[in-house]
mmCIF file of C-alpha atoms and ligand atoms in Angstrom:
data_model
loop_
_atom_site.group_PDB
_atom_site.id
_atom_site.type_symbol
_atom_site.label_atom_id
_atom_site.label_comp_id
_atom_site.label_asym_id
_atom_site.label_seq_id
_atom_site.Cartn_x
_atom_site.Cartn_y
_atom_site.Cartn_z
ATOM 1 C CA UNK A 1297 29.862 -27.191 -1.228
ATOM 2 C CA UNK A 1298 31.532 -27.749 1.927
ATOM 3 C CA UNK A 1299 30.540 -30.290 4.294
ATOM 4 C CA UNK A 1300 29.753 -27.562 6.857
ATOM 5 C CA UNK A 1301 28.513 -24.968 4.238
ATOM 6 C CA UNK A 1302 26.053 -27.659 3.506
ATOM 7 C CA UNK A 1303 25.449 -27.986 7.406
ATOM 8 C CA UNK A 1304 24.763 -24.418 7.776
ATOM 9 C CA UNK A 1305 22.110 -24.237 4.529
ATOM 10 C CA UNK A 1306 20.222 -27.506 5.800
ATOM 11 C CA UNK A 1307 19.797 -26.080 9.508
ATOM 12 C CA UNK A 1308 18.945 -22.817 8.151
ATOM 13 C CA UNK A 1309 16.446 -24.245 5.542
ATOM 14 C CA UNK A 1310 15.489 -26.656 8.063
ATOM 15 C CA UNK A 1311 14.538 -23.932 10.574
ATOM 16 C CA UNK A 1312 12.627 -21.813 7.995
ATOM 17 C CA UNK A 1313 10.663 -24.555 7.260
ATOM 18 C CA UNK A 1314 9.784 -25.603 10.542
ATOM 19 C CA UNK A 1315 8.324 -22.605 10.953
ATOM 20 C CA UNK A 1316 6.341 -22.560 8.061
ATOM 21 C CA UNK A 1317 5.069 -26.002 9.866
ATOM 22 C CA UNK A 1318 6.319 -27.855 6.295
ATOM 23 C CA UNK A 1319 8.685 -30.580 5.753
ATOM 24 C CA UNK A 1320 12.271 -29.911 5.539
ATOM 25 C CA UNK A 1321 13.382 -32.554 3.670
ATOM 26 C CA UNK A 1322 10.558 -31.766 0.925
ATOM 27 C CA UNK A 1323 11.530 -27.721 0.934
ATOM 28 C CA UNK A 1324 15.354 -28.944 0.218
ATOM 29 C CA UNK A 1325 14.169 -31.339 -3.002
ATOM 30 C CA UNK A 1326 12.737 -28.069 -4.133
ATOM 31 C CA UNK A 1327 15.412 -26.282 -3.922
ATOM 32 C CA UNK A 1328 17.260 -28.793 -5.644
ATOM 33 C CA UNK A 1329 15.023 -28.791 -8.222
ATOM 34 C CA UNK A 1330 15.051 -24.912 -8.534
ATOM 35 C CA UNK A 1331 18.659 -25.006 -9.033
ATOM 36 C CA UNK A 1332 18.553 -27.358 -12.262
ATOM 37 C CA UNK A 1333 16.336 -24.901 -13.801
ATOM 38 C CA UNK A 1334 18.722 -22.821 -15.345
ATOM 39 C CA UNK A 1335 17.978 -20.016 -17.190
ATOM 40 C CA UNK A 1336 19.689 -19.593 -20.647
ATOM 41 C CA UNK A 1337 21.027 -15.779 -21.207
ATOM 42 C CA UNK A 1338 19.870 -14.085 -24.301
ATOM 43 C CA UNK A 1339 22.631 -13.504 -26.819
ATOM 44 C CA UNK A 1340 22.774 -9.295 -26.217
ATOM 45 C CA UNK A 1341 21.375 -7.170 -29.363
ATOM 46 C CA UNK A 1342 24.439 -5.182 -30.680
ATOM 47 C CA UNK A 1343 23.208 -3.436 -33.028
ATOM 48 C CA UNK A 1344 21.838 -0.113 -31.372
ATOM 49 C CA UNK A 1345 17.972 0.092 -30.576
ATOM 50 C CA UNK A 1346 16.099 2.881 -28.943
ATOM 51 C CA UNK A 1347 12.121 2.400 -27.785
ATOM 52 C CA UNK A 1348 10.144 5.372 -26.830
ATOM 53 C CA UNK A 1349 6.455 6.261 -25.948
ATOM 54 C CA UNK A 1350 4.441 8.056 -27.805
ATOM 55 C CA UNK A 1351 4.722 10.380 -31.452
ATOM 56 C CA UNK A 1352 7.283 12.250 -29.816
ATOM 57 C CA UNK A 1353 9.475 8.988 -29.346
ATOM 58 C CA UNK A 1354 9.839 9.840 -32.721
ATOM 59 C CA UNK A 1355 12.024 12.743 -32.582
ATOM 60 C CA UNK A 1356 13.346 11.334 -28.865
ATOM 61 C CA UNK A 1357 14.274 8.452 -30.995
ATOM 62 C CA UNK A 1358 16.271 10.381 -33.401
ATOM 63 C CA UNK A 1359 18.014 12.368 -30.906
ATOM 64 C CA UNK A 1360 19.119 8.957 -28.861
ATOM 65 C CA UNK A 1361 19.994 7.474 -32.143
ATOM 66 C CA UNK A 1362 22.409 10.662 -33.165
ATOM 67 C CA UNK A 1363 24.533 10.002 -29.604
ATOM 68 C CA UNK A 1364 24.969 6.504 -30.588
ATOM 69 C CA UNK A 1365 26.304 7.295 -33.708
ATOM 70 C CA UNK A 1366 28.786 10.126 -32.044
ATOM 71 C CA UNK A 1367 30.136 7.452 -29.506
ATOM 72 C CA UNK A 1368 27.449 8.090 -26.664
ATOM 73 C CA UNK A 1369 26.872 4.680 -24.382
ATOM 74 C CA UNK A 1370 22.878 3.628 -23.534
ATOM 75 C CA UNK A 1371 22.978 6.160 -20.440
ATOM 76 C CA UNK A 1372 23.728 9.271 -23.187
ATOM 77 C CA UNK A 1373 21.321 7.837 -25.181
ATOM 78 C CA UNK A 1374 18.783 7.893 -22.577
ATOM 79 C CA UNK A 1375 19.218 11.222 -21.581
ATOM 80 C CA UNK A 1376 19.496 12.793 -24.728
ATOM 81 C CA UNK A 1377 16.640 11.144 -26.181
ATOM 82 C CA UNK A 1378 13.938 12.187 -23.174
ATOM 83 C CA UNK A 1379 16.100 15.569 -23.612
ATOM 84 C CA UNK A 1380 14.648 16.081 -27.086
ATOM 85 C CA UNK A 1381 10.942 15.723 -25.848
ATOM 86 C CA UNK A 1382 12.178 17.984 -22.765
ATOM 87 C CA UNK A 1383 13.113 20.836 -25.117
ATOM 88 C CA UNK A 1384 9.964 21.158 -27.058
ATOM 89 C CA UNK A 1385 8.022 23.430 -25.205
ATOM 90 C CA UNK A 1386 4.682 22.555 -27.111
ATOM 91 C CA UNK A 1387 4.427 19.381 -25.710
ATOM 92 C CA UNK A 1388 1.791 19.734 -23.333
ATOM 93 C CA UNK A 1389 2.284 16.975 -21.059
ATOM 94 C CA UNK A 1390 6.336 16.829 -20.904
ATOM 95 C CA UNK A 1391 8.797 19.638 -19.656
ATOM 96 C CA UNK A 1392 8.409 23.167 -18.762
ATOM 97 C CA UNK A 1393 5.411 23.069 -21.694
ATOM 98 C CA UNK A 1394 3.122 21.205 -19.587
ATOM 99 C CA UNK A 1395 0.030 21.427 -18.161
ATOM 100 C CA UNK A 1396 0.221 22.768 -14.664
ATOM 101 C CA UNK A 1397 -0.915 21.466 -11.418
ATOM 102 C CA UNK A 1398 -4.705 23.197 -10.035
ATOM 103 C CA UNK A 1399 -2.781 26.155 -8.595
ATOM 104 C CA UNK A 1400 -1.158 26.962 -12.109
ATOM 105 C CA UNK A 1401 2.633 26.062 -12.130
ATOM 106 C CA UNK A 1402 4.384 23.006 -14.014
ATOM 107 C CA UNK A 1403 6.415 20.783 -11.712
ATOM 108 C CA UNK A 1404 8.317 18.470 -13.581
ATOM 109 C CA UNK A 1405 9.081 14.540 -12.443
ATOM 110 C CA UNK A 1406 12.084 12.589 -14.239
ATOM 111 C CA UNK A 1407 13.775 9.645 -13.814
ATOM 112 C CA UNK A 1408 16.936 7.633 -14.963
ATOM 113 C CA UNK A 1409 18.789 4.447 -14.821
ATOM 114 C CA UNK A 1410 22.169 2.693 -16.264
ATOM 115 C CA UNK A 1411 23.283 -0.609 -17.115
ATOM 116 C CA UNK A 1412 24.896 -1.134 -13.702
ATOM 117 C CA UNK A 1413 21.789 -0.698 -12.459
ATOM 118 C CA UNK A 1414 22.809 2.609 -10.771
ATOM 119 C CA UNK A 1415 19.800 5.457 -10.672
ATOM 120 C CA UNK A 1416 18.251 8.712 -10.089
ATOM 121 C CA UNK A 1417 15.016 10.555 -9.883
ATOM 122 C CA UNK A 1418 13.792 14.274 -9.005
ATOM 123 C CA UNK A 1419 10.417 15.121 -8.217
ATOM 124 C CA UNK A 1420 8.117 17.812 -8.104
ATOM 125 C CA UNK A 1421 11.186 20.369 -9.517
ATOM 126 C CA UNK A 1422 10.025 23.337 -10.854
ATOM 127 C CA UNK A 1423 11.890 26.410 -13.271
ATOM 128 C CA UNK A 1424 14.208 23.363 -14.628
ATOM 129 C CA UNK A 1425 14.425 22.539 -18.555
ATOM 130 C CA UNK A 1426 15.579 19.380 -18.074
ATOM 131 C CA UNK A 1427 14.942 17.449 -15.078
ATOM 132 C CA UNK A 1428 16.146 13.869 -16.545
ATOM 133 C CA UNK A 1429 19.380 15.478 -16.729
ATOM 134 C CA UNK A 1430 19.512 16.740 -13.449
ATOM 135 C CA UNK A 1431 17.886 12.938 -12.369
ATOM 136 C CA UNK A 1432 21.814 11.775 -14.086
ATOM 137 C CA UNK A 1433 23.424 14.029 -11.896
ATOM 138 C CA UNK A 1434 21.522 12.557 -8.528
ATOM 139 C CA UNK A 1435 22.902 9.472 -9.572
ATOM 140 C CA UNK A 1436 26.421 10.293 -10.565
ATOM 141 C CA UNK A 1437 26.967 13.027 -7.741
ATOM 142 C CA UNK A 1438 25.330 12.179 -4.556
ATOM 143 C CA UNK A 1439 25.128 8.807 -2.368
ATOM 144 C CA UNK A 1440 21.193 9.502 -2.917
ATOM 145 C CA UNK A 1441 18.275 8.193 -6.011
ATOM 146 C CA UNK A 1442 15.809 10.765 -5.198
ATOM 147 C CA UNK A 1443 15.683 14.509 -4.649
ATOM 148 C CA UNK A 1444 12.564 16.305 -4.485
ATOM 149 C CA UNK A 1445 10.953 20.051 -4.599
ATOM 150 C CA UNK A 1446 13.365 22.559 -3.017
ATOM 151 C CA UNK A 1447 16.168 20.718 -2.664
ATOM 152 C CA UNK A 1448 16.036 18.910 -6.165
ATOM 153 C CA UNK A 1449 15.609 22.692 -7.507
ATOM 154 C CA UNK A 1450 18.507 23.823 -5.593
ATOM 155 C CA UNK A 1451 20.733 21.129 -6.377
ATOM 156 C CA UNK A 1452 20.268 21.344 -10.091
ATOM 157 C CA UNK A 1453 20.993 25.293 -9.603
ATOM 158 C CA UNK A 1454 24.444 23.574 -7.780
ATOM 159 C CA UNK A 1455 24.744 21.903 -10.322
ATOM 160 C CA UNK A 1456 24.476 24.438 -12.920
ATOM 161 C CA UNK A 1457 21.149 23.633 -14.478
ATOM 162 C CA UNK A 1458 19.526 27.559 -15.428
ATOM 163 C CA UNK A 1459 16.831 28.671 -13.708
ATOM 164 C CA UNK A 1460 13.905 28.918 -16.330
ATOM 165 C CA UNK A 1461 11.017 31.040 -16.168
ATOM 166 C CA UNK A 1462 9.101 29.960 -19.239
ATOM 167 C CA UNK A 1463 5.507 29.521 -18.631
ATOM 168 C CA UNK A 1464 3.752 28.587 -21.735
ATOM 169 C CA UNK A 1465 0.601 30.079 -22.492
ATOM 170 C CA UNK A 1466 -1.185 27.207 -24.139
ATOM 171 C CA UNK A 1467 -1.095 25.498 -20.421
ATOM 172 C CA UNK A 1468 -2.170 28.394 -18.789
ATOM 173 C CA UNK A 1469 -5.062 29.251 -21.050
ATOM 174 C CA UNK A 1470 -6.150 25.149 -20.898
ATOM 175 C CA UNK A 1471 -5.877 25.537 -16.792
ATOM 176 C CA UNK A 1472 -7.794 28.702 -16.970
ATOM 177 C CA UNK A 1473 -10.623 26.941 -18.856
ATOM 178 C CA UNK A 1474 -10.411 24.042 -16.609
ATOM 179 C CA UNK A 1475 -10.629 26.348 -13.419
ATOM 180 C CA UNK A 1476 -14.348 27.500 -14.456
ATOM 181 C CA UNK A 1477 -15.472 23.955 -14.021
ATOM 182 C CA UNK A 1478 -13.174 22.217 -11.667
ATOM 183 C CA UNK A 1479 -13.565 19.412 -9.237
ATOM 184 C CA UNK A 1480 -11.058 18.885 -6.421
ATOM 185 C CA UNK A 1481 -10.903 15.526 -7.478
ATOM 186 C CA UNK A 1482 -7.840 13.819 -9.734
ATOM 187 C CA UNK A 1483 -9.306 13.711 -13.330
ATOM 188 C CA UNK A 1484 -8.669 10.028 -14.456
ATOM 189 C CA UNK A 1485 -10.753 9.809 -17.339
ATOM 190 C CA UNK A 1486 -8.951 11.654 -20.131
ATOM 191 C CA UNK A 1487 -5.911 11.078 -21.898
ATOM 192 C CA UNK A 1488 -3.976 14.142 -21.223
ATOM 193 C CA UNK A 1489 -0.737 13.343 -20.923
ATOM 194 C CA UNK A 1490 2.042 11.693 -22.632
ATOM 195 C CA UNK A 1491 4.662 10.934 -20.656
ATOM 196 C CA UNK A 1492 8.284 10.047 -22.611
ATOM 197 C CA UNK A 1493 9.857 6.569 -21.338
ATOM 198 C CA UNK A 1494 12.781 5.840 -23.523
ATOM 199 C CA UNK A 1495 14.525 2.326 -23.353
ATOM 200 C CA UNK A 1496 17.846 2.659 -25.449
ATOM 201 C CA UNK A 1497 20.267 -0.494 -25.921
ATOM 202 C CA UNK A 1498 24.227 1.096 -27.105
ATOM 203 C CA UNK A 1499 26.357 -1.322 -29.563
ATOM 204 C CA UNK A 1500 27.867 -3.222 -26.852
ATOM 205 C CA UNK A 1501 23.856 -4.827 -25.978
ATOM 206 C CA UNK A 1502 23.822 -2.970 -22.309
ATOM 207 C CA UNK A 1503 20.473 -1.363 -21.823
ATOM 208 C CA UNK A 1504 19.392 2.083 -20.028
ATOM 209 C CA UNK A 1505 16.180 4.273 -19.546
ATOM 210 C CA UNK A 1506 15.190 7.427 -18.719
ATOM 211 C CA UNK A 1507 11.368 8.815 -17.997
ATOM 212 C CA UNK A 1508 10.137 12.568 -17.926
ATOM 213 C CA UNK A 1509 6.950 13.926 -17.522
ATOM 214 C CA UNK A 1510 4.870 17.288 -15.968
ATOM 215 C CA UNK A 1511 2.820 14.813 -14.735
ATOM 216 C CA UNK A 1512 -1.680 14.809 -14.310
ATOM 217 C CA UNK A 1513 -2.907 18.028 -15.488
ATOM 218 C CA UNK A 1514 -4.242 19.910 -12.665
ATOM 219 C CA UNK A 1515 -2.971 17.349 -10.017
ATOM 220 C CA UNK A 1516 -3.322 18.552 -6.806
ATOM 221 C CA UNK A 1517 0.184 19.997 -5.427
ATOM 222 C CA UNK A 1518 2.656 18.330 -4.587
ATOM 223 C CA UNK A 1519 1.167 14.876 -6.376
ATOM 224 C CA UNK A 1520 4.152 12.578 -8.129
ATOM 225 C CA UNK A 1521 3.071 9.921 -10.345
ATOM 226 C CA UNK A 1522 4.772 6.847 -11.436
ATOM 227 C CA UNK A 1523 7.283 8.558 -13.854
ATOM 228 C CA UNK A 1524 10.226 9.077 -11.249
ATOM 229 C CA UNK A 1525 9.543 5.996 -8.955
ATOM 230 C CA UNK A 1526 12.246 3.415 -10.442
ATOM 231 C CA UNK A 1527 10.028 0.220 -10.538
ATOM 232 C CA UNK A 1528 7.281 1.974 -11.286
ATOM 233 C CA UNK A 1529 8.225 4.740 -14.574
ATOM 234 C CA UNK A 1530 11.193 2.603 -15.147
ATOM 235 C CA UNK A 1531 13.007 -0.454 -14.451
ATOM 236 C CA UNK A 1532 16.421 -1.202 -15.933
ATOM 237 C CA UNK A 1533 18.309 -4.858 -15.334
ATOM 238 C CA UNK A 1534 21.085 -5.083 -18.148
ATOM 239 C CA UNK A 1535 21.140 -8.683 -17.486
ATOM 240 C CA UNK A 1536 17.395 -9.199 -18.417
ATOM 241 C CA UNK A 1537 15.651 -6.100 -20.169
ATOM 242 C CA UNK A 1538 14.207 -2.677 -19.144
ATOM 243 C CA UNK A 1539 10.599 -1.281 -19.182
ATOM 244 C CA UNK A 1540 8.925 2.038 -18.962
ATOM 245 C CA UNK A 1541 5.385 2.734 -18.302
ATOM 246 C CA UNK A 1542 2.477 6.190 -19.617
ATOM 247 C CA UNK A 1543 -0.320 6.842 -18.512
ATOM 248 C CA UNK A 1544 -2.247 7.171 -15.516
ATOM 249 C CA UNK A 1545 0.660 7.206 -12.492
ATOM 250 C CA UNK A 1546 -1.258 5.962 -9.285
ATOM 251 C CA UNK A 1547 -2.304 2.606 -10.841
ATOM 252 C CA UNK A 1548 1.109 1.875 -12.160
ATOM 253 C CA UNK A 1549 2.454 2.657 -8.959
ATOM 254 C CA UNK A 1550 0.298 0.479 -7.177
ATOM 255 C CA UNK A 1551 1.740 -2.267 -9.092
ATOM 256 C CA UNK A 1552 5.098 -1.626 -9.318
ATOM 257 C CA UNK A 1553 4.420 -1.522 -12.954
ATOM 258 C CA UNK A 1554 7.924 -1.422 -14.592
ATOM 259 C CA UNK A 1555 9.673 -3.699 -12.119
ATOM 260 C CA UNK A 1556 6.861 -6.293 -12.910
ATOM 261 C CA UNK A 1557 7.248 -6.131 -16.681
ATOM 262 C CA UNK A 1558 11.180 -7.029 -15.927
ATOM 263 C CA UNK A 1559 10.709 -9.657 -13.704
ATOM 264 C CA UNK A 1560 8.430 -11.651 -16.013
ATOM 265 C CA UNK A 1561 10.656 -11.547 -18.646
ATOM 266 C CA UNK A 1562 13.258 -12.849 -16.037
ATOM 267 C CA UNK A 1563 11.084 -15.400 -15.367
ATOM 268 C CA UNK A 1564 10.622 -16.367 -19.145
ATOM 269 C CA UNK A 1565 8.163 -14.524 -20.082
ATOM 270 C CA UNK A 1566 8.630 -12.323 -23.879
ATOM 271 C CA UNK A 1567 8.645 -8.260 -23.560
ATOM 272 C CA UNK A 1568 5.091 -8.873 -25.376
ATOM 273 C CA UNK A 1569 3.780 -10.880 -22.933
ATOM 274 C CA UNK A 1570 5.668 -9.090 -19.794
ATOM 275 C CA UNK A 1571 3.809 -5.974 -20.603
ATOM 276 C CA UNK A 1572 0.314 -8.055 -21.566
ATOM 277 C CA UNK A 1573 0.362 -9.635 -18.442
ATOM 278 C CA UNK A 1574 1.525 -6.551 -16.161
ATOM 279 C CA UNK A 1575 -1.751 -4.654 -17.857
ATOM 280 C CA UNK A 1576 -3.916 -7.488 -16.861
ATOM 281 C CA UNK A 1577 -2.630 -6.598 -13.055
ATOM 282 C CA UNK A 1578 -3.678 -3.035 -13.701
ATOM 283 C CA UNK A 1579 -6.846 -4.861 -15.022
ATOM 284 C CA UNK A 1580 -7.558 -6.727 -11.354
ATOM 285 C CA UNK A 1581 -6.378 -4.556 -9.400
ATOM 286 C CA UNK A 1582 -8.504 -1.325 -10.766
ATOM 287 C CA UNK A 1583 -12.317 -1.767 -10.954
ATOM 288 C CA UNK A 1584 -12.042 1.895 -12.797
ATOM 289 C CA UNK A 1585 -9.666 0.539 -15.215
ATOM 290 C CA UNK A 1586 -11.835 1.119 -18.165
ATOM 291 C CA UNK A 1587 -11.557 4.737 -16.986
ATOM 292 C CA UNK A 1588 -8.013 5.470 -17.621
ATOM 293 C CA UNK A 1589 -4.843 4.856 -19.668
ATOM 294 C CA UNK A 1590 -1.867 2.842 -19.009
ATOM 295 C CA UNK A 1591 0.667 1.547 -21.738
ATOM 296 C CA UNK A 1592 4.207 -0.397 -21.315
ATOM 297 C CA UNK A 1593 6.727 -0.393 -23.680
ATOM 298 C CA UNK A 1594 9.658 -3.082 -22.649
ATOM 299 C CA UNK A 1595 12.862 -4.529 -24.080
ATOM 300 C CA UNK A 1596 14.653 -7.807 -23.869
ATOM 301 C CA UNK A 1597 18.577 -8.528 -23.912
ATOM 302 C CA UNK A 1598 18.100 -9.652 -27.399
ATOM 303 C CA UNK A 1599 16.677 -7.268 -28.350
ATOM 304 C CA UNK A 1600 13.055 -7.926 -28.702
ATOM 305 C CA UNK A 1601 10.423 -5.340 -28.075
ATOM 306 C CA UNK A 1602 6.645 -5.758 -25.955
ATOM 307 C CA UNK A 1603 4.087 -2.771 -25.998
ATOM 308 C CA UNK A 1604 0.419 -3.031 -24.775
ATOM 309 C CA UNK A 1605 -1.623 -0.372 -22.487
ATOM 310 C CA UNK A 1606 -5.240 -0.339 -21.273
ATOM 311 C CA UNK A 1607 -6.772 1.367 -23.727
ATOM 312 C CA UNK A 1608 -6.935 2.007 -27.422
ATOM 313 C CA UNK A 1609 -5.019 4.599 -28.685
ATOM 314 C CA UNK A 1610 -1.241 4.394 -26.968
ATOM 315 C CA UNK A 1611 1.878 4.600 -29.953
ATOM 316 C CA UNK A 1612 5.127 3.954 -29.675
ATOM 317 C CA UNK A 1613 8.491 4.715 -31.817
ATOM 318 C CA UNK A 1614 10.790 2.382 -32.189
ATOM 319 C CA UNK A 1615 14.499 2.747 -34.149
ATOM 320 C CA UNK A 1616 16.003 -0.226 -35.033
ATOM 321 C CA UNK A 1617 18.156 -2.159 -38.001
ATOM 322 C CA UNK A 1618 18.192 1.453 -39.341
ATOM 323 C CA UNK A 1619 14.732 2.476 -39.324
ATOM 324 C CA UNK A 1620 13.192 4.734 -36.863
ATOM 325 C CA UNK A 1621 9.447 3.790 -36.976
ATOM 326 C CA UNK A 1622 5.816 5.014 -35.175
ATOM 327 C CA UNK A 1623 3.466 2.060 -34.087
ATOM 328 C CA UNK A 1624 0.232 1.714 -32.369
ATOM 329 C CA UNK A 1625 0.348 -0.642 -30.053
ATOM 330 C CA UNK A 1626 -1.911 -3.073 -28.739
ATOM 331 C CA UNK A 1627 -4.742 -2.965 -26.005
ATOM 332 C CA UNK A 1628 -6.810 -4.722 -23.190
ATOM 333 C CA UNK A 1629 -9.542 -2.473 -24.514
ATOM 334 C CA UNK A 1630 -9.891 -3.351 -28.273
ATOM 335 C CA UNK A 1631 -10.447 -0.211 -30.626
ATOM 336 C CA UNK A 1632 -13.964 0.279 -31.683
HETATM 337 N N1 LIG B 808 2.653 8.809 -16.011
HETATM 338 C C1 LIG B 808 2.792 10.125 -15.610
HETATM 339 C C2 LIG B 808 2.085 10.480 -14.397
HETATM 340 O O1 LIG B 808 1.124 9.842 -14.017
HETATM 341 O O2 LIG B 808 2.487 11.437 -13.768
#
């Protein structure tokens, strides 16, 4: 460092911490200090892995697994993966399939992100088959991450995205029965929906994600959970790992669920106990906790996996070393 670099870092450091009323001199051994700790990279995972929430990961899995194998990077993987899950219209909590909001239509919420750490999101888009797709194009066509209702819908139509009219009747019959009896109050206490987050790592070790969901059943209108907020549905750092997040939206995006996951592992911490530790913030922060369902799935640069969620209950599909495998994870709340 140059002498006056040096000047200028001391006088700023030394002005920070005078007014933090502490002692310069002991703030600057710190600093020191912090700057021997150096972190050791992982060696990157190259041998194609895709992590996915849920028994559709399954399938999701597959699909990601099938673009690898044609050439397709992490960010192809991503997409096609949460594409798969997207497409099945019996999947009542995912896609155009899913359980509408208390006024009876499906609005879909999607997210992505790449290994440059580039993303995009839509929200609240309705008539769309595949809004993770359309989240891609935010990111690769406009200066913008997130496009929501309207103008999401009518930039996918830009784009070239279909309109689609489906309305399944399995949703529409479960809303029907739900209208007899319902509260205007979020329901929190049942685990209706399934959200797909889908971490996939391409032969070269670089990491993406993508996240889809319709989101609560019978949410009020209008309501976006955690699945499109990057930090909160997803968080992607190709130098460290990625994370997604299921389950109950608000509390995950009250603690910037996915984000947290990454930066403990940045910090040291294992995928395991990233995603251990970011359910025990769910844990203090929520007195309700026992009431709802969160899980985390996360991946390291080597390659290792984490999974844990509130409750009992959450699974996860994971392909890897040539097997594409279903797993029930582990819980805060142990089974009974
Ligand atoms: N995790 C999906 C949602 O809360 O909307």
């Amino acid at each position: 460092m140059t002498d006056r670099r040096k000047f200028l870092k001391t006088a700023a450091l030394g002005g920070a911490a005078l007014s933090l009323g502490i002692n310069a001199t002991a703030a600057d051994a710190d600093d020191e200090k912090n700057k021997k700790k150096k972190r050791i990279p992982l060696e990157p995972f190259k041998g194609g892995l895709v992590l996915s929430t849920w028994d559709a990961g399954i399938s999701a899995n597959q699909a990601a697994w099938n673009t690898l194998t044609a050439g397709g990077k992490a960010l192809d993987m991503a997409e096609k993966g949460v594409n798969d899950t997207e497409a099945d219209f019996r999947n009542l909590s995912v896609g155009l399939g899913g359980l509408p909001d208390r006024e009876g239509h499906t609005t879909l919420d999607a997210c992505i992100m790449d290994s440059n750490g580039m993303a995009g999101s839509v929200m609240f888009l309705e008539h769309i088959k595949h809004p993770a797709s359309v989240a891609r194009r935010v990111m690769e066509k406009t200066p913008h991450v997130q496009l929501v209702g309207e103008g999401a819908y009518r930039f996918a139509i830009s784009e070239g995205f279909p309109h689609d009219d489906f309305v399944s009747e399995e949703a529409q019959n479960a809303w029907k029965k739900w209208l007899k009896e319902s509260k205007y109050q979020p329901i929190i206490n049942i685990e209706n929906h399934d959200t797909i987050g889908l971490l996939a790592m391409d032969n070269n070790g670089d990491i993406a994600g993508a996240c889809t969901t319709s989101g609560l059943a019978y949410k009020i209108r209008g309501r976006v959970g955690d699945s499109p907020i990057i930090g909160a549905g997803l968080y992607v750092d190709n130098e460290i790992g990625a994370a997604t997040s299921t389950g109950l939206g608000e509390a995950v995006v009250r603690t910037c669920g996915s984000f947290l996951v990454v930066e403990l592992m940045r910090q040291g911490a294992t995928p395991q106990q990233a995603c251990e530790e970011a359910v025990i913030r769910i844990q203090k922060r929520h007195r309700n906790f026992q009431d709802f369902q969160v899980g985390f799935l996360a991946v390291n640069k080597a390659g290792e996996i984490g999974a844990y969620a509130v409750q009992p209950g959450f699974t996860y599909a994971l392909y890897k070393n040539g097997e594409n495998k279903l797993f029930k994870s582990g819980s805060l709340i142990p089974s009974k």
